mmCIF file of C-alpha atoms in Angstrom:
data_model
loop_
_atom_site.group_PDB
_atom_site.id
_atom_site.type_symbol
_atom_site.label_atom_id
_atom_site.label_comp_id
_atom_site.label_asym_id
_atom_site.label_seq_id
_atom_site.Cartn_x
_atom_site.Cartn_y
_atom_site.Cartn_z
ATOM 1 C CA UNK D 1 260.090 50.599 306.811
ATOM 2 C CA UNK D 2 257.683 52.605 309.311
ATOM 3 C CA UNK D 3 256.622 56.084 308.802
ATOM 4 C CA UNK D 4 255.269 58.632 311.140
ATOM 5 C CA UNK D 5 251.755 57.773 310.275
ATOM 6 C CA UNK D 6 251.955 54.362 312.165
ATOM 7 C CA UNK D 7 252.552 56.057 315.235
ATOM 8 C CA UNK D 8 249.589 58.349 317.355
ATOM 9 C CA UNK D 9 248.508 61.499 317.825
ATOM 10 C CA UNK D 10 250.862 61.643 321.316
ATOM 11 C CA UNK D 11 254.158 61.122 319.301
ATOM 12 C CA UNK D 12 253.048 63.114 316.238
ATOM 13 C CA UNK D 13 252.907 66.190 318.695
ATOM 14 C CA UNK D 14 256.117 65.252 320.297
ATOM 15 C CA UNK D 15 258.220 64.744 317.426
ATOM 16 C CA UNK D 16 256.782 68.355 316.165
ATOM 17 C CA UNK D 17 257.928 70.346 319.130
ATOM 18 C CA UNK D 18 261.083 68.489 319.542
ATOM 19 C CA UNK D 19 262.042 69.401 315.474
ATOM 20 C CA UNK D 20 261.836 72.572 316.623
ATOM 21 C CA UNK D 21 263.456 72.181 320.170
ATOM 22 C CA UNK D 22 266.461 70.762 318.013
ATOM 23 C CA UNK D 23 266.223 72.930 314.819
ATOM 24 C CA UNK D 24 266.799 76.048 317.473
ATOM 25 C CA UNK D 25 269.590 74.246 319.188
ATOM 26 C CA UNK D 26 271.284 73.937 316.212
ATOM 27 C CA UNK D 27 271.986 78.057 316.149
ATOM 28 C CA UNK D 28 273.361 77.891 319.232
ATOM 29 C CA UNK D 29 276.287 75.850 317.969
ATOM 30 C CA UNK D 30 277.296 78.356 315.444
ATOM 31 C CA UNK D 31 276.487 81.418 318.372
ATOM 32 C CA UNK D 32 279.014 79.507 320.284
ATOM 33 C CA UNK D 33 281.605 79.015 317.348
ATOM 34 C CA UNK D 34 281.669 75.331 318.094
ATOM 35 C CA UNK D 35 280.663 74.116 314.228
ATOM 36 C CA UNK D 36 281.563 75.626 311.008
ATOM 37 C CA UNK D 37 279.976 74.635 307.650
ATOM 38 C CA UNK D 38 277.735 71.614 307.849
ATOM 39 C CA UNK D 39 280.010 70.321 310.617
ATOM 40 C CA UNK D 40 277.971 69.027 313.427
ATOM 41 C CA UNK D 41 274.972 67.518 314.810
ATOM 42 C CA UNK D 42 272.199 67.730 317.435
ATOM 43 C CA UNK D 43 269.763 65.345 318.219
ATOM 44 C CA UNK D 44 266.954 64.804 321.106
ATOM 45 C CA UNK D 45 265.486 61.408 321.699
ATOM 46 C CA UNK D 46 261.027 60.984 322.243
ATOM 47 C CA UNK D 47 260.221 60.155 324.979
ATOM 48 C CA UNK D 48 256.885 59.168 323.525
ATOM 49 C CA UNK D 49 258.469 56.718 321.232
ATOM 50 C CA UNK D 50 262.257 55.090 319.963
ATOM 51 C CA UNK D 51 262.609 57.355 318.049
ATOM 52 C CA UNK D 52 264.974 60.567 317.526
ATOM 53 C CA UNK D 53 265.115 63.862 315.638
ATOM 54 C CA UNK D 54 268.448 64.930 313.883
ATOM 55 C CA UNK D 55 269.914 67.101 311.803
ATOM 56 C CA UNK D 56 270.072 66.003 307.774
ATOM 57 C CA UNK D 57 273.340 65.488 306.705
ATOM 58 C CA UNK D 58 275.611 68.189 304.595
ATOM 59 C CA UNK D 59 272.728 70.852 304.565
ATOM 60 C CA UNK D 60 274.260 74.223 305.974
ATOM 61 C CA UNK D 61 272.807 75.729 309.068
ATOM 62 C CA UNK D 62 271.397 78.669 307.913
ATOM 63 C CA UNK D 63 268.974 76.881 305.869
ATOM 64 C CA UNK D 64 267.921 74.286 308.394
ATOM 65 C CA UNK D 65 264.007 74.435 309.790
ATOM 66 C CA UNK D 66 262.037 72.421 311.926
ATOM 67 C CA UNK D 67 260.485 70.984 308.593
ATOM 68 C CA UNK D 68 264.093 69.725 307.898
ATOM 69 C CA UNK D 69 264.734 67.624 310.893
ATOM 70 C CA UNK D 70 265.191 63.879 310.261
ATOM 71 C CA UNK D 71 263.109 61.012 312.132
ATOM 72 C CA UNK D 72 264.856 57.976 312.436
ATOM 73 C CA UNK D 73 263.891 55.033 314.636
ATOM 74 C CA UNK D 74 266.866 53.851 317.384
ATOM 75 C CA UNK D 75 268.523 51.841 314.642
ATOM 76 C CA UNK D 76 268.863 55.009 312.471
ATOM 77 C CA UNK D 77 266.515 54.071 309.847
ATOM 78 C CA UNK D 78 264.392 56.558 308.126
ATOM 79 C CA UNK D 79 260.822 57.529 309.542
ATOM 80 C CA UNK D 80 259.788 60.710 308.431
ATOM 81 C CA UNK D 81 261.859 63.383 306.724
ATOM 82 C CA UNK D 82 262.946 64.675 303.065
ATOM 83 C CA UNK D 83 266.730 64.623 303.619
ATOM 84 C CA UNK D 84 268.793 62.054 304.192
ATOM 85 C CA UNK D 85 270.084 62.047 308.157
ATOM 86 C CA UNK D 86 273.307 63.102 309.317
ATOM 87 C CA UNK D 87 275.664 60.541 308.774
ATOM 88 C CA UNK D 88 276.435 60.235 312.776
ATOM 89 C CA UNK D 89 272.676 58.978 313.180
ATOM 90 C CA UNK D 90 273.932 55.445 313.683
ATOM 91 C CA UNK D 91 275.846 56.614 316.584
ATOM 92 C CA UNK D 92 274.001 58.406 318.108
ATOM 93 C CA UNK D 93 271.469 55.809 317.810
ATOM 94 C CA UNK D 94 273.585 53.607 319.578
ATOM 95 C CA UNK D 95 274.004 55.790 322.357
ATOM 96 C CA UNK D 96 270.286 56.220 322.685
ATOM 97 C CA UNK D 97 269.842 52.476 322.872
ATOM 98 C CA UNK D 98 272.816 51.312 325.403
ATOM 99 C CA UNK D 99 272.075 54.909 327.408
ATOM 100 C CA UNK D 100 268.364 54.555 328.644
ATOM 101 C CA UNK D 101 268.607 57.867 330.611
ATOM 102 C CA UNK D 102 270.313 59.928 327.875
ATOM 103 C CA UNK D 103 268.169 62.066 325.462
ATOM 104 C CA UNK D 104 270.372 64.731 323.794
ATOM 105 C CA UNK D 105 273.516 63.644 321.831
ATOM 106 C CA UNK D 106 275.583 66.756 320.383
ATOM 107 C CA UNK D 107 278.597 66.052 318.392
ATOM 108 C CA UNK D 108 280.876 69.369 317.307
ATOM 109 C CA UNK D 109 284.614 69.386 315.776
ATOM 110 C CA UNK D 110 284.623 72.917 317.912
ATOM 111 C CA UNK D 111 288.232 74.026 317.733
ATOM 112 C CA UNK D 112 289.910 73.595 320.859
ATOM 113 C CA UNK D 113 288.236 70.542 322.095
ATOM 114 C CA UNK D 114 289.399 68.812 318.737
ATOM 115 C CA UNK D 115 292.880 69.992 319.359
ATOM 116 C CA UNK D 116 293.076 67.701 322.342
ATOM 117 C CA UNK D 117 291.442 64.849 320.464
ATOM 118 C CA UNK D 118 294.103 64.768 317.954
ATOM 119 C CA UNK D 119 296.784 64.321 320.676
ATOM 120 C CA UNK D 120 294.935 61.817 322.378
ATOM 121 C CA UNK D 121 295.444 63.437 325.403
ATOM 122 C CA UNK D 122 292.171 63.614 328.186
ATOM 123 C CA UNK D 123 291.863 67.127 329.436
ATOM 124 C CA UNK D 124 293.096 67.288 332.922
ATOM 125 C CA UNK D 125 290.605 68.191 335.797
ATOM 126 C CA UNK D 126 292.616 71.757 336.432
ATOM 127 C CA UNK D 127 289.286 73.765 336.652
ATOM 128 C CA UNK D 128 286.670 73.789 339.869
ATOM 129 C CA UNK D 129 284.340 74.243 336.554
ATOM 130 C CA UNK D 130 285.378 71.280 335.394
ATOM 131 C CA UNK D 131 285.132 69.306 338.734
ATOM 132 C CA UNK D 132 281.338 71.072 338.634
ATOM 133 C CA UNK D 133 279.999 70.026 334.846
ATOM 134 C CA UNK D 134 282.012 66.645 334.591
ATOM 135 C CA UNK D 135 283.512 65.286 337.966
ATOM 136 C CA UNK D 136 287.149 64.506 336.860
ATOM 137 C CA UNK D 137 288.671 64.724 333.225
ATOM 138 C CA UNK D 138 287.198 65.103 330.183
ATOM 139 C CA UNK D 139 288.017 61.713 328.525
ATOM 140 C CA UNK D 140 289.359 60.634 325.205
ATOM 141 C CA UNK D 141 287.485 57.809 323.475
ATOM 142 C CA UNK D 142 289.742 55.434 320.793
ATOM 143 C CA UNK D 143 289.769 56.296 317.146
ATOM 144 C CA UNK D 144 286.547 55.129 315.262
ATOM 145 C CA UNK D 145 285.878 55.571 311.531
ATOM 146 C CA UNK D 146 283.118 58.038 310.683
ATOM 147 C CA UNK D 147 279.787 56.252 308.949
ATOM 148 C CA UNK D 148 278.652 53.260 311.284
ATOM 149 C CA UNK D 149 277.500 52.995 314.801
ATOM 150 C CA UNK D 150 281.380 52.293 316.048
ATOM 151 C CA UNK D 151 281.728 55.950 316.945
ATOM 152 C CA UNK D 152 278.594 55.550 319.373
ATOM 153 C CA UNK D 153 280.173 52.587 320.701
ATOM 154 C CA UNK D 154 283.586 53.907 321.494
ATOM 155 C CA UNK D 155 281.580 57.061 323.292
ATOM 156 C CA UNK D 156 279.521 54.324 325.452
ATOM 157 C CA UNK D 157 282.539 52.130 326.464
ATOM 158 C CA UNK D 158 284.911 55.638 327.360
ATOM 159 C CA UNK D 159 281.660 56.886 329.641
ATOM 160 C CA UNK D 160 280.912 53.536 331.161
ATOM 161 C CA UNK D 161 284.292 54.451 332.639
ATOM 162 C CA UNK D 162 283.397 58.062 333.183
ATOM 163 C CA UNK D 163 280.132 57.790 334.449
ATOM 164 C CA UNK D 164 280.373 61.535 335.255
ATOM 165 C CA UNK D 165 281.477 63.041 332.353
ATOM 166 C CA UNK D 166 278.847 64.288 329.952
ATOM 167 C CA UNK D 167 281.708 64.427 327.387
ATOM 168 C CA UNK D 168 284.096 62.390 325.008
ATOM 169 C CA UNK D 169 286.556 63.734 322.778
ATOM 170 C CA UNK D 170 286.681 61.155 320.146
ATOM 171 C CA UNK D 171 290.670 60.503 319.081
ATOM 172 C CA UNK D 172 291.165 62.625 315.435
ATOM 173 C CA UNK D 173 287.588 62.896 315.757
ATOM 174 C CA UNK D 174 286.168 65.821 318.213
ATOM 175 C CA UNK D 175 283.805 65.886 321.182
ATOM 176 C CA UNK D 176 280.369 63.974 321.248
ATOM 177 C CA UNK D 177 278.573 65.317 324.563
ATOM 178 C CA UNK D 178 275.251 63.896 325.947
ATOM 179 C CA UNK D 179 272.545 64.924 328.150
ATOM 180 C CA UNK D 180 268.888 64.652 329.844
ATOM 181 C CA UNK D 181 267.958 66.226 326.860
ATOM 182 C CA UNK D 182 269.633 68.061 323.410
ATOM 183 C CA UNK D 183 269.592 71.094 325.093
ATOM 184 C CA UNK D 184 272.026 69.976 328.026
ATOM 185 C CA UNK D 185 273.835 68.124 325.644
ATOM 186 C CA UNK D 186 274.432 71.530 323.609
ATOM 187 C CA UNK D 187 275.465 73.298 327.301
ATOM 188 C CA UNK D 188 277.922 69.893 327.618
ATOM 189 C CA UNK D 189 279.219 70.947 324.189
ATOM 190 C CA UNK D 190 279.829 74.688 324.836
ATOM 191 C CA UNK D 191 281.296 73.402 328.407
ATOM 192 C CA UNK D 192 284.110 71.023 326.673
ATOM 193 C CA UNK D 193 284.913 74.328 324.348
ATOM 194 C CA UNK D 194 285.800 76.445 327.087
ATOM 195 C CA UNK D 195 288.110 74.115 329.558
ATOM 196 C CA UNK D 196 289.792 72.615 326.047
ATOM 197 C CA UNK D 197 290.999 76.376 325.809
ATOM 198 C CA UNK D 198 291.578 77.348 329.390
ATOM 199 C CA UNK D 199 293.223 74.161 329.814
ATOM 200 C CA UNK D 200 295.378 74.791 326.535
ATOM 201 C CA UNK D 201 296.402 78.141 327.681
ATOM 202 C CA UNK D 202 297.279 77.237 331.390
ATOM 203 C CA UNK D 203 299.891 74.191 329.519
ATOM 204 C CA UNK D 204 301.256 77.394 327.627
ATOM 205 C CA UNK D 205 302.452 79.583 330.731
ATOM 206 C CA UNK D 206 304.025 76.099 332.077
ATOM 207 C CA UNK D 207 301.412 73.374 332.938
ATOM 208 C CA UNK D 208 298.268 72.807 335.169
ATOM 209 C CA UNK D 209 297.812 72.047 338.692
ATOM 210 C CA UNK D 210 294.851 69.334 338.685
ATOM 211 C CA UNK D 211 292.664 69.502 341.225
ATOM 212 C CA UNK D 212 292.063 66.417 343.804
ATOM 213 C CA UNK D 213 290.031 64.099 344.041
ATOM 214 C CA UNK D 214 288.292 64.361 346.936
ATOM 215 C CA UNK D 215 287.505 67.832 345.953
ATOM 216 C CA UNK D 216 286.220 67.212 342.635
ATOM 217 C CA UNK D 217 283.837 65.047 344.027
ATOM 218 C CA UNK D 218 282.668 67.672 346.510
ATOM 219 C CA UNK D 219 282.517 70.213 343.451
ATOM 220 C CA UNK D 220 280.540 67.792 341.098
ATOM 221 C CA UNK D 221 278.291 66.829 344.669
ATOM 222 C CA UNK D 222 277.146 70.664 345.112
ATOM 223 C CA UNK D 223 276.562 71.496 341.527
ATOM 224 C CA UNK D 224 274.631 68.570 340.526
ATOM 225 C CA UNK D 225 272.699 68.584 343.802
ATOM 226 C CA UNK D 226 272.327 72.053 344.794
ATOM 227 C CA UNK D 227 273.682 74.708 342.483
ATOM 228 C CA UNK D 228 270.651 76.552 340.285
ATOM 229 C CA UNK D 229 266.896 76.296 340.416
ATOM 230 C CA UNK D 230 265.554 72.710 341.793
#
């Protein structure tokens, strides 16, 4: 098994700012009510080395620190850390390695977003938001049991389909989200919250009229390629 010390000075540095990069992130899923408990995980992928930084697994967020992030190499095993990782490492893992472009994997069981997993249902593309963050529906992946890289998998086959989408919602699972790096992955994650209950509400006063293609593409076009600071 490797440890931190067989890699340089370069990744050393990297892996310390991106514990803390990820530690942070972490209080933004609880400021945006998308985890409760030790539900949950962030994690940001070097780009100095394969390897990741994640959150250990079952400790509760107000007690987690930079000094508590796992490293894990791409295959999820232990590099440096004194907790065990989460126990969605091997996923996200996955992702990393069939994803080259991703670096930020996010997984929540954030209320609403969940709701829609358990019916299996995608969310419908009702919202010129949603045409702008994830250029159609957001997409339900198949049921995968918790513990192995098979949840990683099922996320990687549903977005190979959805090449847009930065989201899955996992069947009886929740959302996984990914991103350029953990940070986008969290805004993904906060994203997915707030269609799953605009969406939701909309079905309540008598269903949703989705929006059309052609004009979710134009929506997903001008946000990706011109909206904000470039």
């Amino acid at each position: 098994m490797s440890s931190l010390c067989d890699y340089g000075p370069e990744v050393a540095a990297e892996v310390k700012q991106v514990r803390e990069v990820v530690a942070s992130l972490h209080e933004q899923l609880l400021k945006w009510n998308l985890v409760v408990w030790t539900a949950g995980n962030v994690s940001q992928r070097l780009h100095s080395a394969d390897l990741m930084v994640i959150k250990p697994s079952g400790v509760r967020y107000e007690y987690l620190t930079p000094q508590s992030m796992v490293v894990t190499d791409l295959d999820g095993n232990l590099v440096d850390g004194n907790e065990a990782p989460s126990s969605d490492t091997a996923s996200h893992a996955y992702i990393y390695r069939h994803m080259p472009d991703v670096y930020g994997v996010v997984h929540t069981h954030s209320t609403y977003a969940t709701a829609w997993a358990a019916t299996g249902k995608d969310i419908p593309c009702a919202l010129t938001m949603m045409g702008d963050e994830f250029g159609g529906p957001v997409p339900v992946g198949p049921f995968r049991l918790i513990g192995s890289e098979a949840i990683g998998e099922g996320v990687v086959q549903t977005l190979q389909r959805y090449p847009k989408s930065p989201a899955v919602l996992m069947r009886n699972h929740g959302p996984f989200t990914i991103g350029k790096d953990a940070e986008s992955a969290v805004k993904a994650a906060a994203m997915t919250e707030e269609v799953a209950h605009t969406v939701w509400a909309a079905e309540q006063l008598g269903g949703v009229i989705e929006i059309e293609q052609k004009d979710i593409d134009s929506l997903n076009d001008r946000y990706q390629n011109v909206y904000g600071q470039h």
